[in-house]
Coordinates of C-alpha atoms in Angstrom, one line a residue:
X1 CA 121.9 86.1 107.8
X2 CA 122.2 89.7 108.5
X3 CA 123.6 91.9 105.7
X4 CA 122.4 95.6 107.7
X5 CA 122.9 96.2 111.3
X6 CA 121.8 99.6 112.8
X7 CA 122.4 98.9 116.8
X8 CA 120.6 101.1 119.0
X9 CA 121.8 104.4 116.8
X10 CA 120.9 108.2 117.1
X11 CA 122.3 110.8 114.9
X12 CA 121.9 115.2 116.0
X13 CA 122.9 117.4 113.3
X14 CA 126.4 118.6 114.0
X15 CA 126.3 121.9 115.3
X16 CA 122.9 122.1 116.9
X17 CA 123.4 121.1 120.7
X18 CA 119.7 120.6 121.3
X19 CA 118.2 120.5 118.8
X20 CA 116.0 117.2 119.3
X21 CA 118.0 114.0 117.0
X22 CA 116.5 113.0 113.4
X23 CA 117.7 109.2 114.4
X24 CA 116.3 108.2 118.5
X25 CA 118.0 104.9 119.4
X26 CA 116.9 103.3 116.4
X27 CA 117.8 99.0 116.2
X28 CA 117.8 97.9 112.9
X29 CA 117.9 94.4 111.4
X30 CA 118.2 93.8 107.2
X31 CA 118.8 90.2 105.6
X32 CA 121.4 89.7 103.1
X33 CA 119.5 89.0 99.3
X34 CA 116.4 91.6 101.3
X35 CA 114.7 94.0 99.3
X36 CA 112.8 97.1 102.4
X37 CA 111.3 100.1 100.8
X38 CA 111.3 102.8 103.3
X39 CA 108.1 105.5 103.2
X40 CA 107.1 107.7 106.3
X41 CA 106.3 111.8 106.3
X42 CA 109.2 113.9 104.6
X43 CA 112.0 114.2 107.6
X44 CA 111.5 112.1 109.8
X45 CA 115.2 110.7 109.2
X46 CA 114.6 108.0 105.5
X47 CA 117.4 109.6 104.0
X48 CA 119.2 110.1 106.8
X49 CA 119.8 106.8 107.5
X50 CA 119.7 105.8 103.6
X51 CA 123.3 108.3 104.2
X52 CA 124.5 105.8 107.2
X53 CA 124.1 102.7 105.9
X54 CA 125.8 104.3 102.7
X55 CA 129.3 105.5 104.8
X56 CA 128.4 108.7 104.0
X57 CA 127.4 110.1 107.9
X58 CA 127.9 108.2 111.1
X59 CA 126.0 107.7 113.4
X60 CA 126.3 110.1 117.2
X61 CA 125.6 107.0 118.7
X62 CA 125.0 103.9 118.2
X63 CA 127.4 101.6 115.5
X64 CA 126.2 100.8 111.8
X65 CA 128.4 97.1 110.4
X66 CA 127.9 95.5 107.4
X67 CA 128.6 92.5 107.2
X68 CA 129.3 92.0 110.7
X69 CA 131.8 94.5 110.0
X70 CA 131.4 98.5 111.4
X71 CA 131.0 101.1 108.7
X72 CA 132.9 104.1 108.5
X73 CA 132.7 104.7 105.0
X74 CA 131.6 105.1 101.3
X75 CA 132.8 101.2 100.6
X76 CA 132.5 99.0 97.0
X77 CA 130.0 96.4 97.9
X78 CA 128.3 99.7 98.5
X79 CA 126.5 101.7 95.8
X80 CA 124.0 105.1 96.5
X81 CA 121.2 106.7 93.5
X82 CA 120.3 110.1 95.2
X83 CA 117.1 112.0 94.1
X84 CA 119.2 114.5 93.0
X85 CA 121.3 112.4 89.9
X86 CA 124.4 113.7 91.2
X87 CA 126.2 113.0 88.0
X88 CA 129.3 114.3 87.2
X89 CA 128.7 117.3 84.6
X90 CA 132.3 117.5 82.3
X91 CA 131.3 112.9 81.5
X92 CA 129.4 111.8 79.4
X93 CA 126.6 109.6 80.5
X94 CA 128.5 106.9 79.6
X95 CA 131.8 108.0 81.1
X96 CA 130.1 108.9 84.2
X97 CA 129.0 105.2 84.4
X98 CA 132.5 103.2 83.3
X99 CA 133.6 105.9 85.9
X100 CA 131.3 103.9 89.0
X101 CA 132.6 100.2 87.1
X102 CA 136.2 101.3 87.1
X103 CA 136.0 103.0 90.9
X104 CA 133.5 99.6 92.0
X105 CA 135.5 96.8 89.9
X106 CA 139.1 98.5 89.9
X107 CA 140.6 95.0 87.4
X108 CA 138.3 95.5 84.5
X109 CA 139.7 95.1 80.6
X110 CA 138.8 98.4 79.1
X111 CA 136.7 95.9 76.3
X112 CA 134.7 94.7 80.0
X113 CA 134.0 97.5 81.3
X114 CA 132.9 99.0 78.1
X115 CA 130.0 96.2 77.7
X116 CA 128.5 96.1 81.5
X117 CA 128.6 100.0 80.4
X118 CA 126.7 99.2 76.9
X119 CA 123.8 96.8 78.8
X120 CA 123.0 98.5 81.5
X121 CA 122.8 101.6 79.1
X122 CA 120.5 99.6 77.5
X123 CA 118.5 98.4 79.9
X124 CA 117.9 102.0 81.1
X125 CA 116.6 103.2 77.9
X126 CA 120.0 105.5 77.9
X127 CA 121.7 104.0 75.4
X128 CA 120.7 106.2 72.0
X129 CA 121.9 109.2 74.7
X130 CA 125.8 107.5 76.4
X131 CA 127.7 110.8 74.7
X132 CA 125.2 113.3 76.1
X133 CA 126.5 115.2 78.7
X134 CA 124.5 116.0 81.9
X135 CA 123.5 119.3 80.9
X136 CA 122.3 117.9 77.2
X137 CA 119.6 115.9 79.7
X138 CA 116.2 116.4 81.0
X139 CA 115.8 115.8 84.8
X140 CA 114.5 112.1 83.9
X141 CA 117.0 111.3 81.3
X142 CA 120.4 111.8 84.0
X143 CA 117.8 109.7 86.8
X144 CA 117.8 106.9 84.0
X145 CA 121.5 107.5 84.2
X146 CA 122.7 107.4 88.1
X147 CA 120.7 104.0 88.5
X148 CA 122.7 103.0 85.2
X149 CA 125.4 103.8 86.5
X150 CA 124.3 101.9 90.8
X151 CA 123.2 99.2 88.9
X152 CA 127.2 98.6 87.1
X153 CA 128.8 99.2 89.5
X154 CA 127.6 95.1 90.3
X155 CA 127.6 95.6 94.0
X156 CA 125.9 93.3 96.6
X157 CA 124.5 96.1 98.5
X158 CA 122.0 99.1 96.2
X159 CA 120.9 102.3 98.2
X160 CA 118.4 104.5 96.5
X161 CA 116.6 107.7 97.6
X162 CA 113.0 107.8 95.7
X163 CA 114.8 107.5 92.8
X164 CA 111.6 107.4 90.2
X165 CA 110.1 110.5 91.2
X166 CA 111.3 112.4 88.7
X167 CA 110.5 109.4 86.3
X168 CA 107.3 109.1 84.1
X169 CA 105.0 106.7 84.4
X170 CA 105.7 104.1 81.4
X171 CA 109.5 104.3 82.8
X172 CA 109.1 104.4 86.3
X173 CA 107.0 100.8 85.8
X174 CA 109.7 99.4 83.1
X175 CA 112.9 100.5 86.3
X176 CA 110.9 99.0 89.2
X177 CA 110.6 95.4 86.7
X178 CA 114.4 95.8 86.5
X179 CA 115.1 96.9 89.3
X180 CA 112.7 93.3 90.6
X181 CA 115.3 91.8 88.3
X182 CA 117.9 93.0 89.7
X183 CA 116.4 91.2 93.4
X184 CA 116.2 88.6 91.6
X185 CA 120.2 88.6 91.3
X186 CA 120.9 87.8 95.6
X187 CA 121.5 91.6 95.9
X188 CA 120.6 93.4 99.3
X189 CA 118.1 96.4 99.0
X190 CA 117.2 99.8 99.8
X191 CA 114.9 102.3 98.3
X192 CA 113.4 104.9 100.6
X193 CA 109.8 106.1 98.5
X194 CA 106.6 108.1 99.5
X195 CA 104.5 105.3 96.8
X196 CA 102.7 103.5 99.0
X197 CA 102.0 101.4 95.7
X198 CA 105.7 100.7 94.3
X199 CA 106.8 99.5 97.9
X200 CA 104.2 97.0 98.2
X201 CA 104.6 96.3 94.8
X202 CA 109.0 96.3 95.2
X203 CA 108.9 95.1 98.8
X204 CA 109.8 91.9 100.9
X205 CA 109.3 94.1 104.4
X206 CA 107.6 97.6 104.3
X207 CA 109.0 100.1 107.2
X208 CA 107.4 103.0 107.6
X209 CA 108.9 105.7 110.0
X210 CA 108.0 108.1 112.0
X211 CA 110.2 111.3 114.2
X212 CA 113.8 109.5 113.1
X213 CA 112.2 105.4 114.1
X214 CA 110.8 102.5 112.4
X215 CA 107.5 102.5 114.0
X216 CA 105.8 99.1 111.4
X217 CA 107.1 97.1 109.5
X218 CA 104.7 95.2 107.3
X219 CA 105.5 91.4 105.6
X220 CA 104.6 91.9 102.0
X221 CA 104.8 88.3 101.3
X222 CA 103.9 88.2 97.1
X223 CA 105.2 85.6 95.1
X224 CA 107.9 86.9 92.5
X225 CA 108.3 88.3 89.9
X226 CA 106.0 89.9 90.7
X227 CA 104.1 93.0 87.8
X228 CA 102.4 95.8 88.0
X229 CA 100.0 95.2 86.3
X230 CA 99.0 91.9 87.4
X231 CA 100.0 92.9 90.9
X232 CA 97.0 96.3 90.8
X233 CA 93.6 93.5 91.7
X234 CA 95.4 91.5 93.8
X235 CA 93.5 91.6 97.0
X236 CA 96.5 90.1 99.0
X237 CA 97.8 93.9 97.9
X238 CA 95.0 95.9 98.5
X239 CA 95.0 95.1 102.1
X240 CA 99.0 96.0 102.4
X241 CA 98.3 99.8 100.0
X242 CA 95.4 99.8 103.1
X243 CA 97.4 99.1 106.2
X244 CA 100.1 101.9 105.1
X245 CA 98.4 104.4 104.6
X246 CA 96.0 103.7 107.6
X247 CA 98.8 105.1 109.7
X248 CA 99.9 108.1 107.3
X249 CA 95.6 109.3 107.6
X250 CA 94.3 107.3 110.3
X251 CA 91.1 109.9 110.5
X252 CA 90.7 109.7 106.5
X253 CA 88.3 106.7 104.4
X254 CA 91.3 106.2 102.1
X255 CA 91.7 103.7 103.3
X256 CA 89.3 102.2 102.4
X257 CA 90.3 102.3 98.2
X258 CA 92.9 100.6 96.4
X259 CA 94.2 103.1 94.1
X260 CA 97.6 104.3 93.0
X261 CA 98.4 106.7 96.0
X262 CA 101.9 108.5 97.3
X263 CA 102.3 109.3 101.4

């Protein structure tokens, strides 16, 4: 069953007549409970695609549908994490997370909200910093709070725009495992990343974008749960990564290797 549909979507920035479209007649279906990673060079339209799914931007032509209904704005069935944290500066880490829960789940009691916030702050390693304001946190810590807020909202769809870019290797690995656990709870996840290894490790399907279109898609048929360390040496993982890297660097000998690659 389709969870997210883009039907011949074109998007051009407003006020730029004659400008090349950011997205070009793009049609795409993402299934209920599917984990899709989107890769591609900077400027190819990945973030715009995510904003359309979130209902923060609207197509110039075509339609975006969630569960068969045309998207007319943000909804409580979707949460989104941006690259730049988007925390409320006047709220502590805890209050930021609790605010997200209240917006998505207004019927929950104060105790339930606090319990959910505690659980997810602990999962992202931020419970000890719950009373700190964003200006008191490092960039990576702010991003972990933003991820916590999105996960605590317990939405059907989670949209993430390069959420792990500011995190160190250890924290990034821990949050990749957490995100896979969330997905296995039947969440639909769309994840933009520049890290090919990350895309292969997490996704059911990787979409490669160029010039506002999905020009290639690669199914990832690896069993779950996936371990970063166990998967690192699998020939299937290496083959998938070589296939994707060849799209970025078609004339490069680097496609023969299986080292960690960001594109």
